[in-house]
Tab-separated table of C-alpha atoms and ligand atoms in Angstrom:
chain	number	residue	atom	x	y	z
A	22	UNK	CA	-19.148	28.445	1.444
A	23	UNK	CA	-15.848	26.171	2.102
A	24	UNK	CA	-14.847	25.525	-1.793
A	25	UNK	CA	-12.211	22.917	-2.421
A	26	UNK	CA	-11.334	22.831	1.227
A	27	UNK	CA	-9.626	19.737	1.519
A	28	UNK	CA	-8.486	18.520	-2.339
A	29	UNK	CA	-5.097	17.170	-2.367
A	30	UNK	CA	-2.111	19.070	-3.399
A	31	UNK	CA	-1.437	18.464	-7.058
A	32	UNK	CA	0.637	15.409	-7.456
A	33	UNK	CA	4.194	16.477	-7.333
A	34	UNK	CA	6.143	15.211	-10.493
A	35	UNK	CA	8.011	12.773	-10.505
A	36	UNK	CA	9.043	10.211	-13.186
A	37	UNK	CA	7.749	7.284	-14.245
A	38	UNK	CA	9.063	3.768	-13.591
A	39	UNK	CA	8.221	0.518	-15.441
A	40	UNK	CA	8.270	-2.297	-12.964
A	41	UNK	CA	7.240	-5.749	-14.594
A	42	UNK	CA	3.731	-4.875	-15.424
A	43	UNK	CA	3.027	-1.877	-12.850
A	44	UNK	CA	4.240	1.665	-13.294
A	45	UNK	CA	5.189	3.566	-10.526
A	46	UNK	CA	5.115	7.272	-10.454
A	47	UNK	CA	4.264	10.159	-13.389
A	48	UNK	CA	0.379	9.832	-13.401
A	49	UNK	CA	0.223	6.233	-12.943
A	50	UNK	CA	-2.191	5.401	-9.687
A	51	UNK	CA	-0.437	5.020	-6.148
A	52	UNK	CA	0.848	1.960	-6.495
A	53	UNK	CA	0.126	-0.610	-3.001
A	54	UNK	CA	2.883	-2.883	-2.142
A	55	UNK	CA	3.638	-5.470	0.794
A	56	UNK	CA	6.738	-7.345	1.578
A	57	UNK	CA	6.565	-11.602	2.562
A	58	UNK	CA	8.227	-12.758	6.124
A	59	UNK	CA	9.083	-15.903	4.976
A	60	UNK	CA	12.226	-17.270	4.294
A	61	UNK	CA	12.681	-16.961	0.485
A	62	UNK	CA	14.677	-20.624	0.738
A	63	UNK	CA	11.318	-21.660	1.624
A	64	UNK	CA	9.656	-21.829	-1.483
A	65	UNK	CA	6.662	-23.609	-0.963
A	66	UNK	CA	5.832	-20.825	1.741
A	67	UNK	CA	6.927	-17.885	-0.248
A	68	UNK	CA	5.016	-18.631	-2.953
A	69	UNK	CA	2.239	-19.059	-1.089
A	70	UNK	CA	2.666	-15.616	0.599
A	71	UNK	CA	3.150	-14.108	-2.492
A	72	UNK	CA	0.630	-15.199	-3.823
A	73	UNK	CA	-2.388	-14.231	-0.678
A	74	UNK	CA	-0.823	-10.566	-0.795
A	75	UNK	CA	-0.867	-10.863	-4.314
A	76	UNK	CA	-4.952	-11.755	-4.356
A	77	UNK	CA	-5.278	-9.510	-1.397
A	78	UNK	CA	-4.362	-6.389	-4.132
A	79	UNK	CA	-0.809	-6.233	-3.198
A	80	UNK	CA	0.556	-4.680	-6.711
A	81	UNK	CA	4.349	-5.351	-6.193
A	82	UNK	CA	5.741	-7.563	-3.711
A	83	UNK	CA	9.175	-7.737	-1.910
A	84	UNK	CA	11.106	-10.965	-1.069
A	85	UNK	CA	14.045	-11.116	1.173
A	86	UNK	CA	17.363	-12.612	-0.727
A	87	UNK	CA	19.860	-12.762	1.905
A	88	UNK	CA	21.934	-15.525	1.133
A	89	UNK	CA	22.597	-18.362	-1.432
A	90	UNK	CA	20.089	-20.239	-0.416
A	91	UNK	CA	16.955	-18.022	-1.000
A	92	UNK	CA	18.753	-16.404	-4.219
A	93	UNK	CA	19.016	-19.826	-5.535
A	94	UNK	CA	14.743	-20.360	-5.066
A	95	UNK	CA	13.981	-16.967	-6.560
A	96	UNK	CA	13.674	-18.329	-10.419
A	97	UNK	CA	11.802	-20.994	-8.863
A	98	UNK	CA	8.868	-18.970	-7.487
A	99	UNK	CA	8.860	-16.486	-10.200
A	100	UNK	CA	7.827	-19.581	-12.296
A	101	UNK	CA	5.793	-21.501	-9.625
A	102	UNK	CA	3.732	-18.056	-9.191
A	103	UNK	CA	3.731	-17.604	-13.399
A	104	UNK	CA	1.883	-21.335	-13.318
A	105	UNK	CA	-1.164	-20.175	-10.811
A	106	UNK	CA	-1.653	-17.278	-12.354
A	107	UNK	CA	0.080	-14.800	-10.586
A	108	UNK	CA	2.126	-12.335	-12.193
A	109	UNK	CA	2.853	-9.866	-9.373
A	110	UNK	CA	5.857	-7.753	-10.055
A	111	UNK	CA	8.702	-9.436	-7.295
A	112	UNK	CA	11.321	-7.209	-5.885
A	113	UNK	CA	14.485	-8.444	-4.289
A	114	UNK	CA	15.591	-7.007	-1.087
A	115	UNK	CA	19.568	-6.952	-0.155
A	116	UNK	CA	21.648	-6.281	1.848
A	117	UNK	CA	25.126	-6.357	2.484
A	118	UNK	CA	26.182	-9.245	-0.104
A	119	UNK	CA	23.284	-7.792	-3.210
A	120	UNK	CA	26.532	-7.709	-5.351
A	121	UNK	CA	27.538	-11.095	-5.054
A	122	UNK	CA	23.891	-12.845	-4.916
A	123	UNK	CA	22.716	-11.151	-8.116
A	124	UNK	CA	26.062	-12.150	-10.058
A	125	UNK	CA	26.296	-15.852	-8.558
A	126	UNK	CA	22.400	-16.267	-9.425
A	127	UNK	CA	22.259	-14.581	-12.943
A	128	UNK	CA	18.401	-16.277	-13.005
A	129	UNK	CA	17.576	-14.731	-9.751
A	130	UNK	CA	18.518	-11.187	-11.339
A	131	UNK	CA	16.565	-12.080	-14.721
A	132	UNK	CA	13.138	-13.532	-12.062
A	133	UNK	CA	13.059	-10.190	-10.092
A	134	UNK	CA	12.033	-7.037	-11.278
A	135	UNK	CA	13.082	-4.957	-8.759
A	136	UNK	CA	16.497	-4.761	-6.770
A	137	UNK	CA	15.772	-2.589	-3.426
A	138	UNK	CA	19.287	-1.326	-2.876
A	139	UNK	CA	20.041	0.409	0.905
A	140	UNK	CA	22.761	2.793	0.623
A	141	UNK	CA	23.896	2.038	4.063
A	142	UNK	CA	23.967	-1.368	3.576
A	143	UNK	CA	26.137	-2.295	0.833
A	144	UNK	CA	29.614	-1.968	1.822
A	145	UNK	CA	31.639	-0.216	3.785
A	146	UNK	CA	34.705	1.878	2.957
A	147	UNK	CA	36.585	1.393	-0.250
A	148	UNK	CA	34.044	-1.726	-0.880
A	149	UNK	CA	30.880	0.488	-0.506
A	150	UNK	CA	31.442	2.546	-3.920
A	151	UNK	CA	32.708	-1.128	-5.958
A	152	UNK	CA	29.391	-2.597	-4.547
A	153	UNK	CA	27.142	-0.158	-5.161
A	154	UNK	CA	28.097	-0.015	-9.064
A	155	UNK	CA	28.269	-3.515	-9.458
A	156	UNK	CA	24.441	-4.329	-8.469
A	157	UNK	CA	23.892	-0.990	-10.548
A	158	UNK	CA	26.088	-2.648	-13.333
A	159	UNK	CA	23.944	-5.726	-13.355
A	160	UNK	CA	20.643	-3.963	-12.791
A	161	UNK	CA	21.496	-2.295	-16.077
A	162	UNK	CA	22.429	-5.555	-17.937
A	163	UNK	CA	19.027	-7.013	-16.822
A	164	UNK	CA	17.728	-4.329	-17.621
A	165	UNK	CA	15.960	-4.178	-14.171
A	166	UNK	CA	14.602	-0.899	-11.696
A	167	UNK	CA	16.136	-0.425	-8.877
A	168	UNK	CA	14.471	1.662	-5.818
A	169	UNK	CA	17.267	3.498	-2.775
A	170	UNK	CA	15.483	2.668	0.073
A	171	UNK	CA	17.593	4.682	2.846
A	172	UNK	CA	16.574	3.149	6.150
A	173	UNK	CA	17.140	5.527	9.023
A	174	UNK	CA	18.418	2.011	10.896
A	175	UNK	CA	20.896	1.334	8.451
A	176	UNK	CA	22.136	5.111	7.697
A	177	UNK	CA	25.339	5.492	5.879
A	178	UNK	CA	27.671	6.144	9.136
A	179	UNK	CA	30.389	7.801	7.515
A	180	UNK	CA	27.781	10.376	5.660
A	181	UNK	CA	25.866	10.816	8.571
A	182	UNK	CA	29.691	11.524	10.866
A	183	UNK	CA	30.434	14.008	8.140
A	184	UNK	CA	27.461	16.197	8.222
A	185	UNK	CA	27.541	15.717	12.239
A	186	UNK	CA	31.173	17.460	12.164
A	187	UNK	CA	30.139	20.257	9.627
A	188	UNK	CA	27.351	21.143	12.106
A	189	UNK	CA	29.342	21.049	14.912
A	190	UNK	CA	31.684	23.791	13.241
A	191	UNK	CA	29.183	26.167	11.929
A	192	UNK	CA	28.291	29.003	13.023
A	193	UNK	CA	24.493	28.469	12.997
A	194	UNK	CA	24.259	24.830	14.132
A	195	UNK	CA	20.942	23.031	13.698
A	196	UNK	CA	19.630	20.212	16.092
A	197	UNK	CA	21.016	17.096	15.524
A	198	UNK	CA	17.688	15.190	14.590
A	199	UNK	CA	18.005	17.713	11.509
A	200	UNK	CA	21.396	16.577	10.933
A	201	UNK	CA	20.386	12.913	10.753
A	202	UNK	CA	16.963	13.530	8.429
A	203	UNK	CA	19.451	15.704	6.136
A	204	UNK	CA	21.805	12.410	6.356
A	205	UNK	CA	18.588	10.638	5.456
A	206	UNK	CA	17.590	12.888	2.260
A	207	UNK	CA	21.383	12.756	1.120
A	208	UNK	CA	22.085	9.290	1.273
A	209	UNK	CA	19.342	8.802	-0.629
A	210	UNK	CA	20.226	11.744	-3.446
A	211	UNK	CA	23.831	10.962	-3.682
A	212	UNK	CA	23.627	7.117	-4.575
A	213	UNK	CA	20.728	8.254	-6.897
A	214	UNK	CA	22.884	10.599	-8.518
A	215	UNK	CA	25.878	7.841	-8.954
A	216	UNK	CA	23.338	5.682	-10.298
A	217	UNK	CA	22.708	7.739	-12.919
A	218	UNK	CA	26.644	8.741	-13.331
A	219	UNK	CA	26.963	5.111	-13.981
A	220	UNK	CA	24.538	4.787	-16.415
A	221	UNK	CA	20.526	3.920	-14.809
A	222	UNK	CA	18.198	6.569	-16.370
A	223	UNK	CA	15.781	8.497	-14.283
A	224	UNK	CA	13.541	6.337	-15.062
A	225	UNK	CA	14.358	3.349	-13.351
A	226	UNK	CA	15.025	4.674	-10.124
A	227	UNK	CA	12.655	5.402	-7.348
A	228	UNK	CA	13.586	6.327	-4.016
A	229	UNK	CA	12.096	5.441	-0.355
A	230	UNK	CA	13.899	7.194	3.090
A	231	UNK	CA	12.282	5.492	5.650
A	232	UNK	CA	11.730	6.629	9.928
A	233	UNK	CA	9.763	5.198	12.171
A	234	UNK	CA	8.332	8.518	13.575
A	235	UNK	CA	5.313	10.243	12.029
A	236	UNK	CA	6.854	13.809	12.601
A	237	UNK	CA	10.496	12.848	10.920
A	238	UNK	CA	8.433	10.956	8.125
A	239	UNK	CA	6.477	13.763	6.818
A	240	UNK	CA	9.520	16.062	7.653
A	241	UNK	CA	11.983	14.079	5.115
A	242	UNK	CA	9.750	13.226	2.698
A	243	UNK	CA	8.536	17.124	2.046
A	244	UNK	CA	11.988	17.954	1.743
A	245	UNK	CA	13.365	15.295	-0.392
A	246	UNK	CA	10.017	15.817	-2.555
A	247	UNK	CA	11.085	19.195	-3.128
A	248	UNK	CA	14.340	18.605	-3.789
A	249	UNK	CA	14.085	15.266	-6.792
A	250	UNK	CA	11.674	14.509	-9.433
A	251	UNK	CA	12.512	10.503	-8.723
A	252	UNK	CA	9.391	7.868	-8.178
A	253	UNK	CA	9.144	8.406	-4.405
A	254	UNK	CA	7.839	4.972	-2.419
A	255	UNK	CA	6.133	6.041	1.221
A	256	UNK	CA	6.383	4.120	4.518
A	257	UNK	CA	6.502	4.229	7.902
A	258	UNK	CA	9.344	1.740	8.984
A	259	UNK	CA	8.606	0.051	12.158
A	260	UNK	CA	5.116	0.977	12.200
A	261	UNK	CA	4.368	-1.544	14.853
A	262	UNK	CA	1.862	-3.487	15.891
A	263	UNK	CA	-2.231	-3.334	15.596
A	264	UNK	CA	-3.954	0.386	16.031
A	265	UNK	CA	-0.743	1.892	16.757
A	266	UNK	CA	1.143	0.476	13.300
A	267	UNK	CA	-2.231	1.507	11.148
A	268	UNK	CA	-2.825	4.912	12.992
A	269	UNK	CA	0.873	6.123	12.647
A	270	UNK	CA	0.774	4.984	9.446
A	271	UNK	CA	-2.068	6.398	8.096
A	272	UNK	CA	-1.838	9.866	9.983
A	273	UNK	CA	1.944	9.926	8.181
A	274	UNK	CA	1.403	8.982	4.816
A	275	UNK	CA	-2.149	10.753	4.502
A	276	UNK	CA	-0.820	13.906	5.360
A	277	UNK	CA	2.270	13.165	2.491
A	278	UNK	CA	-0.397	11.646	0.261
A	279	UNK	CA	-2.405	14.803	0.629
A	280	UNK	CA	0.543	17.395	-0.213
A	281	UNK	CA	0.726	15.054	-3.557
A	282	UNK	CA	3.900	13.294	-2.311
A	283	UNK	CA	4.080	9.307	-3.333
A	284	UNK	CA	4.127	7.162	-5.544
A	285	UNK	CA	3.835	3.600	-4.286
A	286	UNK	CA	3.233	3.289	-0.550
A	287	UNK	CA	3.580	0.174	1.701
A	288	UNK	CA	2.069	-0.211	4.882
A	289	UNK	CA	4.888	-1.932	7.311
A	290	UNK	CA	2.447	-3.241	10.086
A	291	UNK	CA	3.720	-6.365	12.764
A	292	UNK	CA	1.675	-9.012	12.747
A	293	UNK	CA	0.524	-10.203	15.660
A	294	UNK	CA	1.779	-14.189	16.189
A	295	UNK	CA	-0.045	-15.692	13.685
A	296	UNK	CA	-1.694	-13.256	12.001
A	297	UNK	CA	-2.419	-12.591	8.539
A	298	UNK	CA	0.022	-10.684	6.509
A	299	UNK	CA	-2.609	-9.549	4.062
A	300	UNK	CA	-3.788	-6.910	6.951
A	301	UNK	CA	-0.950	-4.207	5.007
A	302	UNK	CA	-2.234	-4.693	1.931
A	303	UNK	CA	-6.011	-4.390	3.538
A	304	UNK	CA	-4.762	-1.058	5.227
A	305	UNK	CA	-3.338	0.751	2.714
A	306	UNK	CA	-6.081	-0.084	0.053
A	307	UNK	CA	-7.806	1.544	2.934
A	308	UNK	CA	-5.369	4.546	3.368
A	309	UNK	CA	-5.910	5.448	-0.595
A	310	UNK	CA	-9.296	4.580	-0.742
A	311	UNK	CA	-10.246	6.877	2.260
A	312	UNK	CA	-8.556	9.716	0.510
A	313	UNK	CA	-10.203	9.408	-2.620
A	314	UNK	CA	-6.847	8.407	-4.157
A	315	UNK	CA	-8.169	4.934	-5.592
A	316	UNK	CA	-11.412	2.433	-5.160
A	317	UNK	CA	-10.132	-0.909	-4.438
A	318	UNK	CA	-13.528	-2.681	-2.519
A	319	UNK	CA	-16.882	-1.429	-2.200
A	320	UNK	CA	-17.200	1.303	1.072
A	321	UNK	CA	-19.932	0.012	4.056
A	322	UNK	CA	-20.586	3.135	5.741
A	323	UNK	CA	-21.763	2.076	9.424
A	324	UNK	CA	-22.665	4.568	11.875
A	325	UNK	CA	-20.736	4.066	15.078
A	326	UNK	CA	-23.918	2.718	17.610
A	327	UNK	CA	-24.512	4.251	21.072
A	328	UNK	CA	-27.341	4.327	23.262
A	329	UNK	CA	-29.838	4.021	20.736
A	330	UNK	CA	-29.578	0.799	19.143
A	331	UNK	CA	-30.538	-2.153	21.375
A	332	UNK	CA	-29.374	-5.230	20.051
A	333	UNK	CA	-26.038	-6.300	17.903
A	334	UNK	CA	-28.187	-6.067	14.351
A	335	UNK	CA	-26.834	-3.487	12.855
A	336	UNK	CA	-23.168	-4.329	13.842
A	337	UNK	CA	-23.576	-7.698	12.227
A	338	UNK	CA	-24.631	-6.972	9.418
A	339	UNK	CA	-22.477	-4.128	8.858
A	340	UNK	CA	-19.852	-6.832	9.563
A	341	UNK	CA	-21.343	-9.435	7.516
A	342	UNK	CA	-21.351	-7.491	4.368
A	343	UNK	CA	-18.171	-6.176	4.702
A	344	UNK	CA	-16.392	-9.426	5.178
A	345	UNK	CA	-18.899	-10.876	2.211
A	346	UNK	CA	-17.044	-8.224	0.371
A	347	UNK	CA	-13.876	-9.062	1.011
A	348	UNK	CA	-14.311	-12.899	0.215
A	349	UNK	CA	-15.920	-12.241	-2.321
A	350	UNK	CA	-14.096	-9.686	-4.304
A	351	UNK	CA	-11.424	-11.762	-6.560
A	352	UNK	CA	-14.112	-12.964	-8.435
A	353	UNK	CA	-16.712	-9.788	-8.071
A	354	UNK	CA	-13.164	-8.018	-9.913
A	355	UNK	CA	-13.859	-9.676	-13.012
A	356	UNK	CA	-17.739	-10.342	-13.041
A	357	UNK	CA	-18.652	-7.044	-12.011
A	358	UNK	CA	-16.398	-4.368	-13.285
A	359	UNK	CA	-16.993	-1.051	-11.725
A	360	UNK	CA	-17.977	-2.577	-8.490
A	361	UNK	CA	-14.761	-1.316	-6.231
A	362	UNK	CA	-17.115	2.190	-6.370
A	363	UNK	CA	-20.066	0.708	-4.715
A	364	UNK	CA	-21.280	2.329	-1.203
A	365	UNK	CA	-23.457	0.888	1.238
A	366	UNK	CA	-24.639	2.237	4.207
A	367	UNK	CA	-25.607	0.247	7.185
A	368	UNK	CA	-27.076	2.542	10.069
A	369	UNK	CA	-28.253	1.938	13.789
A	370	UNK	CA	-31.468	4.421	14.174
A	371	UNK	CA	-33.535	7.225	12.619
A	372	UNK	CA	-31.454	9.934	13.490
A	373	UNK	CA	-28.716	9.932	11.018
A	374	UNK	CA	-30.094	6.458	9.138
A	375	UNK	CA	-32.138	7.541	6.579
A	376	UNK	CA	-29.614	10.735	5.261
A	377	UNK	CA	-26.615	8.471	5.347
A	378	UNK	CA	-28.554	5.664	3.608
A	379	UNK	CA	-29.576	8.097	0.869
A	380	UNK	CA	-25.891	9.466	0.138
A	381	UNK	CA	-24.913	5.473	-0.185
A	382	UNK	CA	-25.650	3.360	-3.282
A	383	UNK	CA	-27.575	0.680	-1.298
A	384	UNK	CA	-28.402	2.187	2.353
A	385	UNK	CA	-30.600	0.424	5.543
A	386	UNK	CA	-31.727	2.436	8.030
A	387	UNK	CA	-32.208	-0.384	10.922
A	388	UNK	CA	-34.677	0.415	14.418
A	389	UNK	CA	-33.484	1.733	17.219
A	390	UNK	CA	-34.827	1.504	20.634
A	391	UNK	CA	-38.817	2.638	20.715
A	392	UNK	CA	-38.582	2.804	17.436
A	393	UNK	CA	-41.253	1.139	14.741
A	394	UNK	CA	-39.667	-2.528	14.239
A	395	UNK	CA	-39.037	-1.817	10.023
A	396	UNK	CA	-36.107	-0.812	8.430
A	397	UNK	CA	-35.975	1.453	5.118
A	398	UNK	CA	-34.171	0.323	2.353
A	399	UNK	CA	-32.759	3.038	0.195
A	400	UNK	CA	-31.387	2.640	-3.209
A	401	UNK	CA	-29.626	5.597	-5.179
A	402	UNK	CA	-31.513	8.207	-3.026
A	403	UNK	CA	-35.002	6.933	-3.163
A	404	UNK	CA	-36.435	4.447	-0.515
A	405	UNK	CA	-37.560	1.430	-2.437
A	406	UNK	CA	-38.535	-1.264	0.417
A	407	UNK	CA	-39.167	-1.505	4.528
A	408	UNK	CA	-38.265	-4.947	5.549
A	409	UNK	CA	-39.859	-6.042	8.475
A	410	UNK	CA	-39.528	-8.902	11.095
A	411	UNK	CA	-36.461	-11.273	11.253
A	412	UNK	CA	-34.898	-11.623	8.261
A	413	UNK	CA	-34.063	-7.939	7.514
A	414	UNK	CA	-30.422	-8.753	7.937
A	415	UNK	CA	-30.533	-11.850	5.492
A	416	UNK	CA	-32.922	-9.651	3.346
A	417	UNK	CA	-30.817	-6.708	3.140
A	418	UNK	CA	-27.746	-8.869	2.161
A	419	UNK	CA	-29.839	-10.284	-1.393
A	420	UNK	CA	-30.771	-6.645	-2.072
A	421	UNK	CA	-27.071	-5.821	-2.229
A	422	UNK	CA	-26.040	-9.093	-4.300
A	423	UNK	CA	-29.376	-8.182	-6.249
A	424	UNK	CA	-28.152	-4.462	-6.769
A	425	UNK	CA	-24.762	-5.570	-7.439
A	426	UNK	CA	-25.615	-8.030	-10.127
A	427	UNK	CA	-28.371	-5.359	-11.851
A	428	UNK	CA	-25.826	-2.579	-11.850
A	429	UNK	CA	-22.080	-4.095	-12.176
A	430	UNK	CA	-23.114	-7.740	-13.719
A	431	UNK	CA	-23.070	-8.717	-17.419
A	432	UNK	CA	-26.276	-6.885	-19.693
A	433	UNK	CA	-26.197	-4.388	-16.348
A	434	UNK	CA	-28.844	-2.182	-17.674
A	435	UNK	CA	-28.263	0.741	-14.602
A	436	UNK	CA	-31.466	0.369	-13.482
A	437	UNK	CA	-32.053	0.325	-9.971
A	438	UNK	CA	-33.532	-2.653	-8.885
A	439	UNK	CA	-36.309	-2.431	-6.615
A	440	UNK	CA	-37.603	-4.619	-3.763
A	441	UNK	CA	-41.146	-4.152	-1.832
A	442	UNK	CA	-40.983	-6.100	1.041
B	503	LIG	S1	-27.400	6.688	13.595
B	503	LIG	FE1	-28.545	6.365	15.498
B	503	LIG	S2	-27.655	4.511	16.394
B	503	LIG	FE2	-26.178	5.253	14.892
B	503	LIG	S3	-24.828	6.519	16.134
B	503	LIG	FE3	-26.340	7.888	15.233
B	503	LIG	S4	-27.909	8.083	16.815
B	503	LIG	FE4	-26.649	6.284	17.348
């Protein structure tokens, strides 16, 4: 008997940061977040953005403030977002100039609630350490979190030279890929630490230390989880494009997520030309949901097809449900609390249909080739309806909404409702 096989690692400690309405870390849930591509000068289209990843279930978002003119429209969609209804957390990304666009825009600094700060990034030389403390400085007077995102990209040079030279002179010498994740973890620790020196409590600090290799990933973030009890955010950086940008993701962060490291994890896919930027917030819902971490939308289990099924039924309306789900979950959120646990099961033949179907909520077990042209409907375990001819699909879809409504909806009495058909 395999006994608590694969449970996650105990989530490693960390503590908690407020940021606008979300916490991050301690034993709040992993927290999803997403970042916009639009210019932030554009306000009309960051708000926008904002506000799909916001609906989407993105539970902070990141803008890029780069220059005057997006630090100047920052206020501007804080408040335009406020008036729809959205009141996503906003984090403000900078680099280089951070110091000087917070204190020129003192209603920029008061809109976001986040600064993302990256150590190699804010200065160099004598001007790096003067930087540094004054966005720290004015973090504290808005009283604002900050998270030190280290960007393997971007990694303090100087730091990185140093550690390079120490190597090179001692007398057990370590490869030079450790070198640069040790550069990683320390840039990271060290402007964490003069945060503090300079006044920011623990708890408004996280920390991110972002590669864009799996390996490396899971590599720095062990060690720097061993080695700090600050509010860790996860991420792959340059994930990349379709399969590749989910897979790498996903094989990275689960494994991290499973050892009880992170606290807040974004999902840094490319979109393709066009695309929709709501696919990272889709994939790391995904990612937690998967691991048993969090329910965000209701599961359809659908077995795979192969050589069995004959027609494109059971794909389409695995398909169909799934993107019914998705439409329709802003509202299902608030007139059907509890529904994010659902699990329906849409399956292709006899052979693993019927089990599967039972283990769901709602479950169909469609025909397969040669086999009888019905399909049994299974509701929490017990088969409650064949349907029969061509509307099955159509059919199958009320009995959810019908199941939904009787178990989720408003005087839900938990009954399961049954359908002869
Ligand atoms: S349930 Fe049936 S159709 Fe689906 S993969 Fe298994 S054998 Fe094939």
């Amino acid at each position: 008997m395999i006994d608590d096989f694969a449970k996650p690692l105990p989530r490693r400690v960390s503590v908690p940061v407020r940021v606008g309405n979300v916490t991050v870390g301690g034993d709040a849930p992993i927290v999803v977040q997403s970042m916009t591509n639009t210019d932030t000068a554009d306000a009309d289209a960051t708000v926008a953005q904002v506000a799909a990843l916001a609906r989407a279930g993105s539970e902070l978002v990141r803008i890029t403030v780069d220059r005057p003119e997006a630090a100047a429209q920052v206020a501007r969609i804080k408040d335009r977002l406020d008036r729809i209804g959205i009141d996503v957390p906003l984090v403000g990304d900078f680099h280089y100039i951070g110091h000087k666009l917070l204190a020129d825009y003192p209603d920029c600094a008061a809109a976001l609630d986040k600064y993302r700060i990256n150590p190699g990034n804010v200065g160099f030389k004598a001007k790096r350490d003067t930087q540094f403390s004054q966005i720290i400085d004015l973090a504290l007077k808005h009283d604002k979190a900050v998270r030190i995102g280290v960007n393997w990209g971007s990694l303090d040079q100087e730091l990185l030279t140093r550690l390079m030279d120490e190597n090179a002179a001692s007398d057990t010498p370590v490869s030079a890929a450790a070198v640069m994740r040790e550069a990683i973890i320390q840039s990271g620790l060290l402007s964490a630490e003069r945060a503090e020196a300079l006044g920011m409590g623990r708890d408004r600090i996280i920390l991110s230390a972002k590669v864009s290799q799996v390996q490396d990933l899971i590599a720095v973030y062990a060690d720097l989880g061993r080695r700090c009890d600050y509010a860790l955010h996860l991420g792959l950086t340059e994930a990349g494009m379709g399969t590749k940008g989910i897979v790498s993701s996903a094989a990275s962060m689960g494994i991290l997520l499973q050892q009880g490291i992170g606290d807040t994890i974004r999902v840094s896919l490319t979109p393709e030309p066009g695309g929709d930027r709501t696919r990272e917030v889709q994939v790391a819902q995904e990612l937690l949901q998967v691991m048993g971490f969090r329910a965000f939308v209701p599961v359809v289990a659908a077995c795979p097809g192969c050589g069995r099924t004959t027609s494109t039924v059971f794909q389409e309306l695995a398909s169909d449900i799934q993107e019914h789900i998705r439409v329709s979950m802003p509202v299902w959120r608030e007139q059907y609390p509890g529904v994010e646990s659902l699990n329906v099961a849409v399956m292709g033949c006899i052979v693993n249909g019927p089990g599967e179907s039972k283990h769901a909520d709602i479950g169909i077990s469609l025909p397969g080739t040669g086999e009888t042209p019905s399909a049994p409907v299974f509701i929490d375990g017990e088969k409650v309806a064949t349907l029969r001819g061509e509307g099955i699909a159509e059919d199958f879809k009320q009995m959810v909404l019908d199941y939904i409504e009787n178990r989720y909806g408003r005087g839900a009495s938990q009954a399961t409702p049954a359908k002869s058909a």
